Amino acid sequence: MAQVIDGKALAKRVAAELEPRVQRLSGAGAQPGLAVVLVGDNSASAVYVRNKTRACARLGMAHFDHVLPASTRQEALLDLIAQLNADARVHGILVQLPLPPTIDARLVLEAIDPRKDVDGFHPSNVGRLVVGQPRFVPCTPLGVMRMLSETGVALAGARALVIGRSNIVGKPMTLLLLGENCTVTVAHSRTRDLADRVREAEIVVAAVGRPELVRGEWIRPGAVVIDVGMNRVGDRLVGDVEFPGASERARAISPVPGGVGPMTVAMLLSNTVDAAERAARSPRGGQ
Ligand code: GUN
């Protein structure tokens, strides 16, 4: 049976590591602060945002919550971002996605000051990751890397399969694994023979949002499997991997819930503390 990677416990450890840094900053009058913007009434987004703000509060960080109706105009949202960019108490700005279809998400993400872009979605931060000079790295893939490191799996030369090519998870995940010298394959909705790709993989990161798409019997014995999926099926929350079968073959596997989810939040806290420390070092806005 596989080792089950306890994301909740690991997230607690990450938070405990951050605590002295938060205290040091707060003692110097620079309490780390995160602004969280939620537009519309997506119920999953509301849960994620609540988890994020609660985690800030638990760690002694400030949070500034902006909950706006779905009818919010793009200009009003851009004005709010400009205000948050200029607010010295705010070190990180997070606009929860998805945004309502009346708003151009790309414009909004580009309006965030890259030095406050703790989600790592601004093109300048994406570009930095591509060229190997990362500033802020998207929280979910960063959390996955930390989970992989906990398992002790050797990354250099390993065959890694990323299933999903989103800007939030699949693409940055691919770059991070490549940065650790994995041989990375990216699969997506148009990939043929997904089962064969999974069978070859020593590391599988599933992030497609299709309940139990990856069958347990596809998993290579001894593989490490990280499941980023969060799919509601009736009253159950299931991942992209069929857990019971996969956990019989994998060496280590992350559960849903209690796997990647808490790690995403922990990495958001970590990015925000990094942002606050950088701001404290160069208060007039260096790089
Ligand atoms: N929606 C789904 N995941 C994320 C995330 O990591 N950040 C933001 N802002 N929105 C999301």
mmCIF file of C-alpha atoms and ligand atoms in Angstrom:
data_model
loop_
_atom_site.group_PDB
_atom_site.id
_atom_site.type_symbol
_atom_site.label_atom_id
_atom_site.label_comp_id
_atom_site.label_asym_id
_atom_site.label_seq_id
_atom_site.Cartn_x
_atom_site.Cartn_y
_atom_site.Cartn_z
ATOM 1 C CA MET A 1 0.000 0.000 0.000
ATOM 2 C CA ALA A 2 1.141 3.499 -0.799
ATOM 3 C CA GLN A 3 2.285 6.129 1.630
ATOM 4 C CA VAL A 4 -0.584 8.630 1.766
ATOM 5 C CA ILE A 5 0.856 12.141 1.575
ATOM 6 C CA ASP A 6 -0.852 14.160 4.291
ATOM 7 C CA GLY A 7 -1.156 17.641 2.789
ATOM 8 C CA LYS A 8 -2.879 18.985 5.848
ATOM 9 C CA ALA A 9 -0.057 18.030 8.196
ATOM 10 C CA LEU A 10 2.585 19.277 5.750
ATOM 11 C CA ALA A 11 0.728 22.588 5.341
ATOM 12 C CA LYS A 12 0.776 22.997 9.130
ATOM 13 C CA ARG A 13 4.533 22.466 9.116
ATOM 14 C CA VAL A 14 4.967 25.057 6.369
ATOM 15 C CA ALA A 15 2.885 27.538 8.388
ATOM 16 C CA ALA A 16 4.959 26.845 11.502
ATOM 17 C CA GLU A 17 8.132 27.593 9.498
ATOM 18 C CA LEU A 18 6.610 30.906 8.382
ATOM 19 C CA GLU A 19 5.526 31.994 11.849
ATOM 20 C CA PRO A 20 8.823 33.497 13.076
ATOM 21 C CA ARG A 21 9.167 35.428 9.809
ATOM 22 C CA VAL A 22 5.661 36.862 10.230
ATOM 23 C CA GLN A 23 6.446 37.809 13.829
ATOM 24 C CA ARG A 24 9.702 39.492 12.847
ATOM 25 C CA LEU A 25 7.971 41.552 10.158
ATOM 26 C CA SER A 26 5.057 42.457 12.426
ATOM 27 C CA GLY A 27 7.472 43.472 15.203
ATOM 28 C CA ALA A 28 9.127 45.836 12.718
ATOM 29 C CA GLY A 29 5.755 47.411 11.866
ATOM 30 C CA ALA A 30 5.438 45.564 8.551
ATOM 31 C CA GLN A 31 2.785 42.919 9.239
ATOM 32 C CA PRO A 32 2.356 40.873 6.045
ATOM 33 C CA GLY A 33 -0.979 41.621 4.393
ATOM 34 C CA LEU A 34 -2.934 39.823 1.693
ATOM 35 C CA ALA A 35 -5.809 41.358 -0.281
ATOM 36 C CA VAL A 36 -8.291 38.791 -1.546
ATOM 37 C CA VAL A 37 -10.791 39.721 -4.235
ATOM 38 C CA LEU A 38 -13.799 37.524 -4.963
ATOM 39 C CA VAL A 39 -16.210 38.515 -7.724
ATOM 40 C CA GLY A 40 -19.542 36.729 -8.140
ATOM 41 C CA ASP A 41 -21.100 33.791 -6.365
ATOM 42 C CA ASN A 42 -19.169 30.682 -7.406
ATOM 43 C CA SER A 43 -19.635 28.523 -4.306
ATOM 44 C CA ALA A 44 -16.347 26.618 -4.679
ATOM 45 C CA SER A 45 -14.476 29.931 -5.017
ATOM 46 C CA ALA A 46 -16.165 31.209 -1.860
ATOM 47 C CA VAL A 47 -14.900 28.157 0.055
ATOM 48 C CA TYR A 48 -11.344 28.539 -1.299
ATOM 49 C CA VAL A 49 -11.293 32.238 -0.432
ATOM 50 C CA ARG A 50 -12.515 31.570 3.088
ATOM 51 C CA ASN A 51 -9.783 28.964 3.573
ATOM 52 C CA LYS A 52 -7.195 31.474 2.400
ATOM 53 C CA THR A 53 -8.300 34.348 4.642
ATOM 54 C CA ARG A 54 -8.654 32.083 7.688
ATOM 55 C CA ALA A 55 -5.152 30.754 7.148
ATOM 56 C CA CYS A 56 -3.833 34.349 7.051
ATOM 57 C CA ALA A 57 -5.576 35.169 10.297
ATOM 58 C CA ARG A 58 -4.270 32.017 12.017
ATOM 59 C CA LEU A 59 -0.724 32.974 11.135
ATOM 60 C CA GLY A 60 -1.110 36.564 12.370
ATOM 61 C CA MET A 61 -1.161 38.071 8.904
ATOM 62 C CA ALA A 62 -3.508 40.870 7.852
ATOM 63 C CA HIS A 63 -6.131 40.175 5.223
ATOM 64 C CA PHE A 64 -8.236 42.638 3.294
ATOM 65 C CA ASP A 65 -11.323 41.002 1.860
ATOM 66 C CA HIS A 66 -13.184 42.406 -1.138
ATOM 67 C CA VAL A 67 -16.323 40.480 -2.028
ATOM 68 C CA LEU A 68 -17.993 41.989 -5.083
ATOM 69 C CA PRO A 69 -21.218 41.096 -6.907
ATOM 70 C CA ALA A 70 -21.172 39.278 -10.259
ATOM 71 C CA SER A 71 -22.498 42.489 -11.843
ATOM 72 C CA THR A 72 -19.249 44.329 -10.977
ATOM 73 C CA ARG A 73 -17.944 46.282 -13.951
ATOM 74 C CA GLN A 74 -14.455 45.649 -15.231
ATOM 75 C CA GLU A 75 -13.482 49.301 -14.683
ATOM 76 C CA ALA A 76 -14.512 49.106 -11.023
ATOM 77 C CA LEU A 77 -12.396 46.006 -10.526
ATOM 78 C CA LEU A 78 -9.420 47.647 -12.242
ATOM 79 C CA ASP A 79 -9.855 50.688 -9.961
ATOM 80 C CA LEU A 80 -9.804 48.411 -6.927
ATOM 81 C CA ILE A 81 -6.606 46.720 -8.149
ATOM 82 C CA ALA A 82 -4.965 50.131 -8.630
ATOM 83 C CA GLN A 83 -5.929 51.046 -5.095
ATOM 84 C CA LEU A 84 -4.498 47.790 -3.706
ATOM 85 C CA ASN A 85 -1.309 48.232 -5.761
ATOM 86 C CA ALA A 86 -0.805 51.595 -4.036
ATOM 87 C CA ASP A 87 -1.651 50.407 -0.517
ATOM 88 C CA ALA A 88 1.542 49.796 1.503
ATOM 89 C CA ARG A 89 -0.293 47.493 3.937
ATOM 90 C CA VAL A 90 -1.028 45.105 1.080
ATOM 91 C CA HIS A 91 1.921 42.890 0.089
ATOM 92 C CA GLY A 92 -0.027 40.318 -1.890
ATOM 93 C CA ILE A 93 -3.076 40.617 -4.149
ATOM 94 C CA LEU A 94 -5.129 37.590 -5.102
ATOM 95 C CA VAL A 95 -8.052 37.776 -7.509
ATOM 96 C CA GLN A 96 -9.894 34.477 -7.247
ATOM 97 C CA LEU A 97 -10.562 32.819 -10.604
ATOM 98 C CA PRO A 98 -12.768 32.223 -12.477
ATOM 99 C CA LEU A 99 -14.067 35.763 -12.974
ATOM 100 C CA PRO A 100 -17.546 36.381 -14.441
ATOM 101 C CA PRO A 101 -17.525 36.207 -18.267
ATOM 102 C CA THR A 102 -18.227 39.958 -18.508
ATOM 103 C CA ILE A 103 -14.741 40.644 -17.167
ATOM 104 C CA ASP A 104 -11.513 40.130 -19.109
ATOM 105 C CA ALA A 105 -9.452 38.093 -16.652
ATOM 106 C CA ARG A 106 -6.253 38.678 -18.605
ATOM 107 C CA LEU A 107 -6.584 42.466 -18.241
ATOM 108 C CA VAL A 108 -7.238 42.133 -14.534
ATOM 109 C CA LEU A 109 -4.269 39.856 -13.894
ATOM 110 C CA GLU A 110 -2.001 42.171 -15.891
ATOM 111 C CA ALA A 111 -3.147 45.121 -13.767
ATOM 112 C CA ILE A 112 -1.744 43.572 -10.580
ATOM 113 C CA ASP A 113 1.676 44.924 -9.592
ATOM 114 C CA PRO A 114 3.995 41.953 -10.354
ATOM 115 C CA ARG A 115 5.696 42.518 -6.979
ATOM 116 C CA LYS A 116 2.345 41.841 -5.290
ATOM 117 C CA ASP A 117 1.292 39.018 -7.609
ATOM 118 C CA VAL A 118 1.443 36.209 -5.028
ATOM 119 C CA ASP A 119 -0.525 33.918 -7.371
ATOM 120 C CA GLY A 120 2.248 34.204 -9.961
ATOM 121 C CA PHE A 121 -0.232 34.734 -12.807
ATOM 122 C CA HIS A 122 1.111 38.049 -14.177
ATOM 123 C CA PRO A 123 2.862 37.519 -17.539
ATOM 124 C CA SER A 124 6.084 38.957 -16.131
ATOM 125 C CA ASN A 125 6.115 36.344 -13.352
ATOM 126 C CA VAL A 126 5.171 33.587 -15.806
ATOM 127 C CA GLY A 127 8.022 34.735 -18.057
ATOM 128 C CA ARG A 128 10.453 34.740 -15.140
ATOM 129 C CA LEU A 129 9.536 31.142 -14.399
ATOM 130 C CA VAL A 130 10.038 30.184 -18.049
ATOM 131 C CA VAL A 131 13.545 31.667 -18.167
ATOM 132 C CA GLY A 132 14.530 30.145 -14.833
ATOM 133 C CA GLN A 133 14.465 33.332 -12.740
ATOM 134 C CA PRO A 134 11.283 32.792 -10.749
ATOM 135 C CA ARG A 135 9.820 35.525 -8.520
ATOM 136 C CA PHE A 136 6.340 34.329 -7.619
ATOM 137 C CA VAL A 137 5.436 30.789 -8.644
ATOM 138 C CA PRO A 138 1.748 29.698 -8.772
ATOM 139 C CA CYS A 139 0.764 28.222 -5.415
ATOM 140 C CA THR A 140 -0.635 24.840 -6.447
ATOM 141 C CA PRO A 141 2.377 23.637 -8.466
ATOM 142 C CA LEU A 142 4.685 25.019 -5.766
ATOM 143 C CA GLY A 143 2.774 22.967 -3.196
ATOM 144 C CA VAL A 144 3.048 19.868 -5.392
ATOM 145 C CA MET A 145 6.836 20.312 -5.574
ATOM 146 C CA ARG A 146 6.993 20.480 -1.794
ATOM 147 C CA MET A 147 4.913 17.302 -1.544
ATOM 148 C CA LEU A 148 7.193 15.523 -4.000
ATOM 149 C CA SER A 149 10.196 16.582 -1.986
ATOM 150 C CA GLU A 150 8.591 15.113 1.170
ATOM 151 C CA THR A 151 8.311 11.714 -0.511
ATOM 152 C CA GLY A 152 12.062 11.721 -1.188
ATOM 153 C CA VAL A 153 11.494 10.764 -4.836
ATOM 154 C CA ALA A 154 14.549 11.480 -7.011
ATOM 155 C CA LEU A 155 13.449 14.042 -9.603
ATOM 156 C CA ALA A 156 16.517 14.311 -11.853
ATOM 157 C CA GLY A 157 16.006 12.097 -14.869
ATOM 158 C CA ALA A 158 12.619 10.814 -13.666
ATOM 159 C CA ARG A 159 9.813 10.377 -16.177
ATOM 160 C CA ALA A 160 7.093 12.798 -15.043
ATOM 161 C CA LEU A 161 3.642 13.061 -16.562
ATOM 162 C CA VAL A 162 1.575 16.214 -16.081
ATOM 163 C CA ILE A 163 -2.062 15.730 -17.059
ATOM 164 C CA GLY A 164 -3.607 19.127 -17.781
ATOM 165 C CA ARG A 165 -2.186 22.253 -19.420
ATOM 166 C CA SER A 166 -3.860 25.116 -17.560
ATOM 167 C CA ASN A 167 -2.048 28.352 -16.795
ATOM 168 C CA ILE A 168 -2.797 27.832 -13.097
ATOM 169 C CA VAL A 169 -1.432 24.297 -12.705
ATOM 170 C CA GLY A 170 -0.345 22.282 -15.773
ATOM 171 C CA LYS A 171 2.001 24.753 -17.471
ATOM 172 C CA PRO A 172 3.820 26.028 -14.364
ATOM 173 C CA MET A 173 3.952 22.458 -13.024
ATOM 174 C CA THR A 174 5.700 21.372 -16.217
ATOM 175 C CA LEU A 175 8.269 24.169 -15.886
ATOM 176 C CA LEU A 176 9.007 23.373 -12.238
ATOM 177 C CA LEU A 177 9.536 19.673 -12.960
ATOM 178 C CA LEU A 178 11.712 20.550 -15.941
ATOM 179 C CA GLY A 179 13.684 22.870 -13.648
ATOM 180 C CA GLU A 180 14.416 19.823 -11.479
ATOM 181 C CA ASN A 181 15.609 17.873 -14.529
ATOM 182 C CA CYS A 182 12.622 15.576 -14.900
ATOM 183 C CA THR A 183 11.785 14.266 -18.364
ATOM 184 C CA VAL A 184 8.326 15.803 -18.608
ATOM 185 C CA THR A 185 5.390 14.743 -20.759
ATOM 186 C CA VAL A 186 2.291 16.952 -20.840
ATOM 187 C CA ALA A 187 -1.001 15.208 -21.535
ATOM 188 C CA HIS A 188 -4.320 16.956 -22.116
ATOM 189 C CA SER A 189 -7.810 16.445 -23.486
ATOM 190 C CA ARG A 190 -6.519 15.712 -27.003
ATOM 191 C CA THR A 191 -3.836 13.242 -25.941
ATOM 192 C CA ARG A 192 -4.142 9.790 -27.478
ATOM 193 C CA ASP A 193 -3.322 6.703 -25.420
ATOM 194 C CA LEU A 194 -3.374 8.418 -22.038
ATOM 195 C CA ALA A 195 -3.227 5.020 -20.309
ATOM 196 C CA ASP A 196 0.108 4.257 -21.991
ATOM 197 C CA ARG A 197 1.551 7.610 -20.980
ATOM 198 C CA VAL A 198 0.502 6.975 -17.371
ATOM 199 C CA ARG A 199 1.996 3.452 -17.413
ATOM 200 C CA GLU A 200 5.406 4.923 -18.338
ATOM 201 C CA ALA A 201 5.405 7.623 -15.680
ATOM 202 C CA GLU A 202 7.366 7.466 -12.450
ATOM 203 C CA ILE A 203 5.692 10.683 -11.294
ATOM 204 C CA VAL A 204 2.086 11.539 -12.189
ATOM 205 C CA VAL A 205 0.520 14.939 -11.513
ATOM 206 C CA ALA A 206 -3.161 14.910 -12.456
ATOM 207 C CA ALA A 207 -4.787 18.321 -12.916
ATOM 208 C CA VAL A 208 -7.585 18.033 -15.453
ATOM 209 C CA GLY A 209 -10.749 18.255 -13.363
ATOM 210 C CA ARG A 210 -12.249 14.970 -14.587
ATOM 211 C CA PRO A 211 -13.367 12.688 -11.766
ATOM 212 C CA GLU A 212 -11.255 9.510 -11.530
ATOM 213 C CA LEU A 213 -10.051 9.860 -15.133
ATOM 214 C CA VAL A 214 -6.795 8.113 -14.240
ATOM 215 C CA ARG A 215 -7.574 4.473 -13.507
ATOM 216 C CA GLY A 216 -5.731 2.713 -10.730
ATOM 217 C CA GLU A 217 -4.507 -0.104 -12.969
ATOM 218 C CA TRP A 218 -2.702 2.407 -15.222
ATOM 219 C CA ILE A 219 -0.351 3.444 -12.418
ATOM 220 C CA ARG A 220 3.187 2.104 -12.700
ATOM 221 C CA PRO A 221 4.083 0.108 -9.573
ATOM 222 C CA GLY A 222 6.188 2.323 -7.306
ATOM 223 C CA ALA A 223 5.135 5.605 -8.946
ATOM 224 C CA VAL A 224 4.462 8.800 -6.990
ATOM 225 C CA VAL A 225 1.002 10.213 -7.715
ATOM 226 C CA ILE A 226 -0.164 13.729 -6.907
ATOM 227 C CA ASP A 227 -3.855 14.398 -7.471
ATOM 228 C CA VAL A 228 -4.754 18.062 -7.984
ATOM 229 C CA GLY A 229 -8.367 17.295 -8.989
ATOM 230 C CA MET A 230 -11.288 18.457 -6.847
ATOM 231 C CA ASN A 231 -14.476 17.110 -8.359
ATOM 232 C CA ARG A 232 -17.833 17.052 -6.672
ATOM 233 C CA VAL A 233 -19.694 13.841 -7.550
ATOM 234 C CA GLY A 234 -23.024 13.770 -5.767
ATOM 235 C CA ASP A 235 -22.075 14.476 -2.174
ATOM 236 C CA ARG A 236 -18.532 13.106 -2.588
ATOM 237 C CA LEU A 237 -15.358 15.021 -3.357
ATOM 238 C CA VAL A 238 -13.109 12.976 -5.646
ATOM 239 C CA GLY A 239 -9.862 13.636 -7.420
ATOM 240 C CA ASP A 240 -8.744 12.994 -10.998
ATOM 241 C CA VAL A 241 -7.253 9.658 -9.930
ATOM 242 C CA GLU A 242 -9.128 6.533 -8.904
ATOM 243 C CA PHE A 243 -7.654 6.441 -5.422
ATOM 244 C CA PRO A 244 -8.442 2.893 -4.214
ATOM 245 C CA GLY A 245 -6.790 1.192 -7.212
ATOM 246 C CA ALA A 246 -3.947 3.686 -7.540
ATOM 247 C CA SER A 247 -2.994 3.470 -3.874
ATOM 248 C CA GLU A 248 -2.404 -0.268 -4.259
ATOM 249 C CA ARG A 249 0.255 0.323 -6.911
ATOM 250 C CA ALA A 250 1.817 3.697 -6.087
ATOM 251 C CA ARG A 251 4.686 4.197 -3.678
ATOM 252 C CA ALA A 252 3.131 7.464 -2.502
ATOM 253 C CA ILE A 253 -0.150 9.179 -3.359
ATOM 254 C CA SER A 254 -1.947 12.333 -2.266
ATOM 255 C CA PRO A 255 -5.568 12.046 -1.147
ATOM 256 C CA VAL A 256 -8.538 14.247 -2.069
ATOM 257 C CA PRO A 257 -9.449 16.073 0.089
ATOM 258 C CA GLY A 258 -6.529 16.674 2.429
ATOM 259 C CA GLY A 259 -3.777 16.538 -0.182
ATOM 260 C CA VAL A 260 -2.934 19.377 -2.548
ATOM 261 C CA GLY A 261 -5.699 21.771 -1.346
ATOM 262 C CA PRO A 262 -4.134 22.697 2.007
ATOM 263 C CA MET A 263 -0.717 22.968 0.343
ATOM 264 C CA THR A 264 -2.000 25.573 -2.131
ATOM 265 C CA VAL A 265 -3.063 27.717 0.802
ATOM 266 C CA ALA A 266 0.268 27.189 2.604
ATOM 267 C CA MET A 267 2.207 28.276 -0.492
ATOM 268 C CA LEU A 268 0.031 31.391 -0.800
ATOM 269 C CA LEU A 269 1.029 32.310 2.745
ATOM 270 C CA SER A 270 4.656 31.618 1.878
ATOM 271 C CA ASN A 271 4.533 33.805 -1.244
ATOM 272 C CA THR A 272 2.905 36.607 0.750
ATOM 273 C CA VAL A 273 5.584 36.483 3.454
ATOM 274 C CA ASP A 274 8.232 36.566 0.690
ATOM 275 C CA ALA A 275 6.497 39.624 -0.801
ATOM 276 C CA ALA A 276 6.390 41.380 2.573
ATOM 277 C CA GLU A 277 10.081 40.688 3.215
ATOM 278 C CA ARG A 278 11.022 42.009 -0.222
ATOM 279 C CA ALA A 279 8.921 45.132 0.335
ATOM 280 C CA ALA A 280 10.601 45.661 3.721
ATOM 281 C CA ARG A 281 14.033 45.417 2.067
ATOM 282 C CA SER A 282 13.194 47.907 -0.697
ATOM 283 C CA PRO A 283 10.171 49.922 0.457
ATOM 284 C CA ARG A 284 10.174 52.148 -2.617
ATOM 285 C CA GLY A 285 9.614 49.215 -4.889
ATOM 286 C CA GLY A 286 12.799 47.609 -6.176
ATOM 287 C CA GLN A 287 12.754 44.264 -7.852
HETATM 288 N N1 GUN B 1 -8.857 29.351 -8.936
HETATM 289 C C1 GUN B 1 -8.451 28.061 -8.845
HETATM 290 N N2 GUN B 1 -7.196 28.005 -8.323
HETATM 291 C C2 GUN B 1 -6.816 29.274 -8.098
HETATM 292 C C3 GUN B 1 -5.630 29.848 -7.564
HETATM 293 O O1 GUN B 1 -4.651 29.184 -7.203
HETATM 294 N N3 GUN B 1 -5.624 31.200 -7.470
HETATM 295 C C4 GUN B 1 -6.672 31.955 -7.864
HETATM 296 N N4 GUN B 1 -6.573 33.277 -7.751
HETATM 297 N N5 GUN B 1 -7.781 31.452 -8.367
HETATM 298 C C5 GUN B 1 -7.848 30.114 -8.480
#
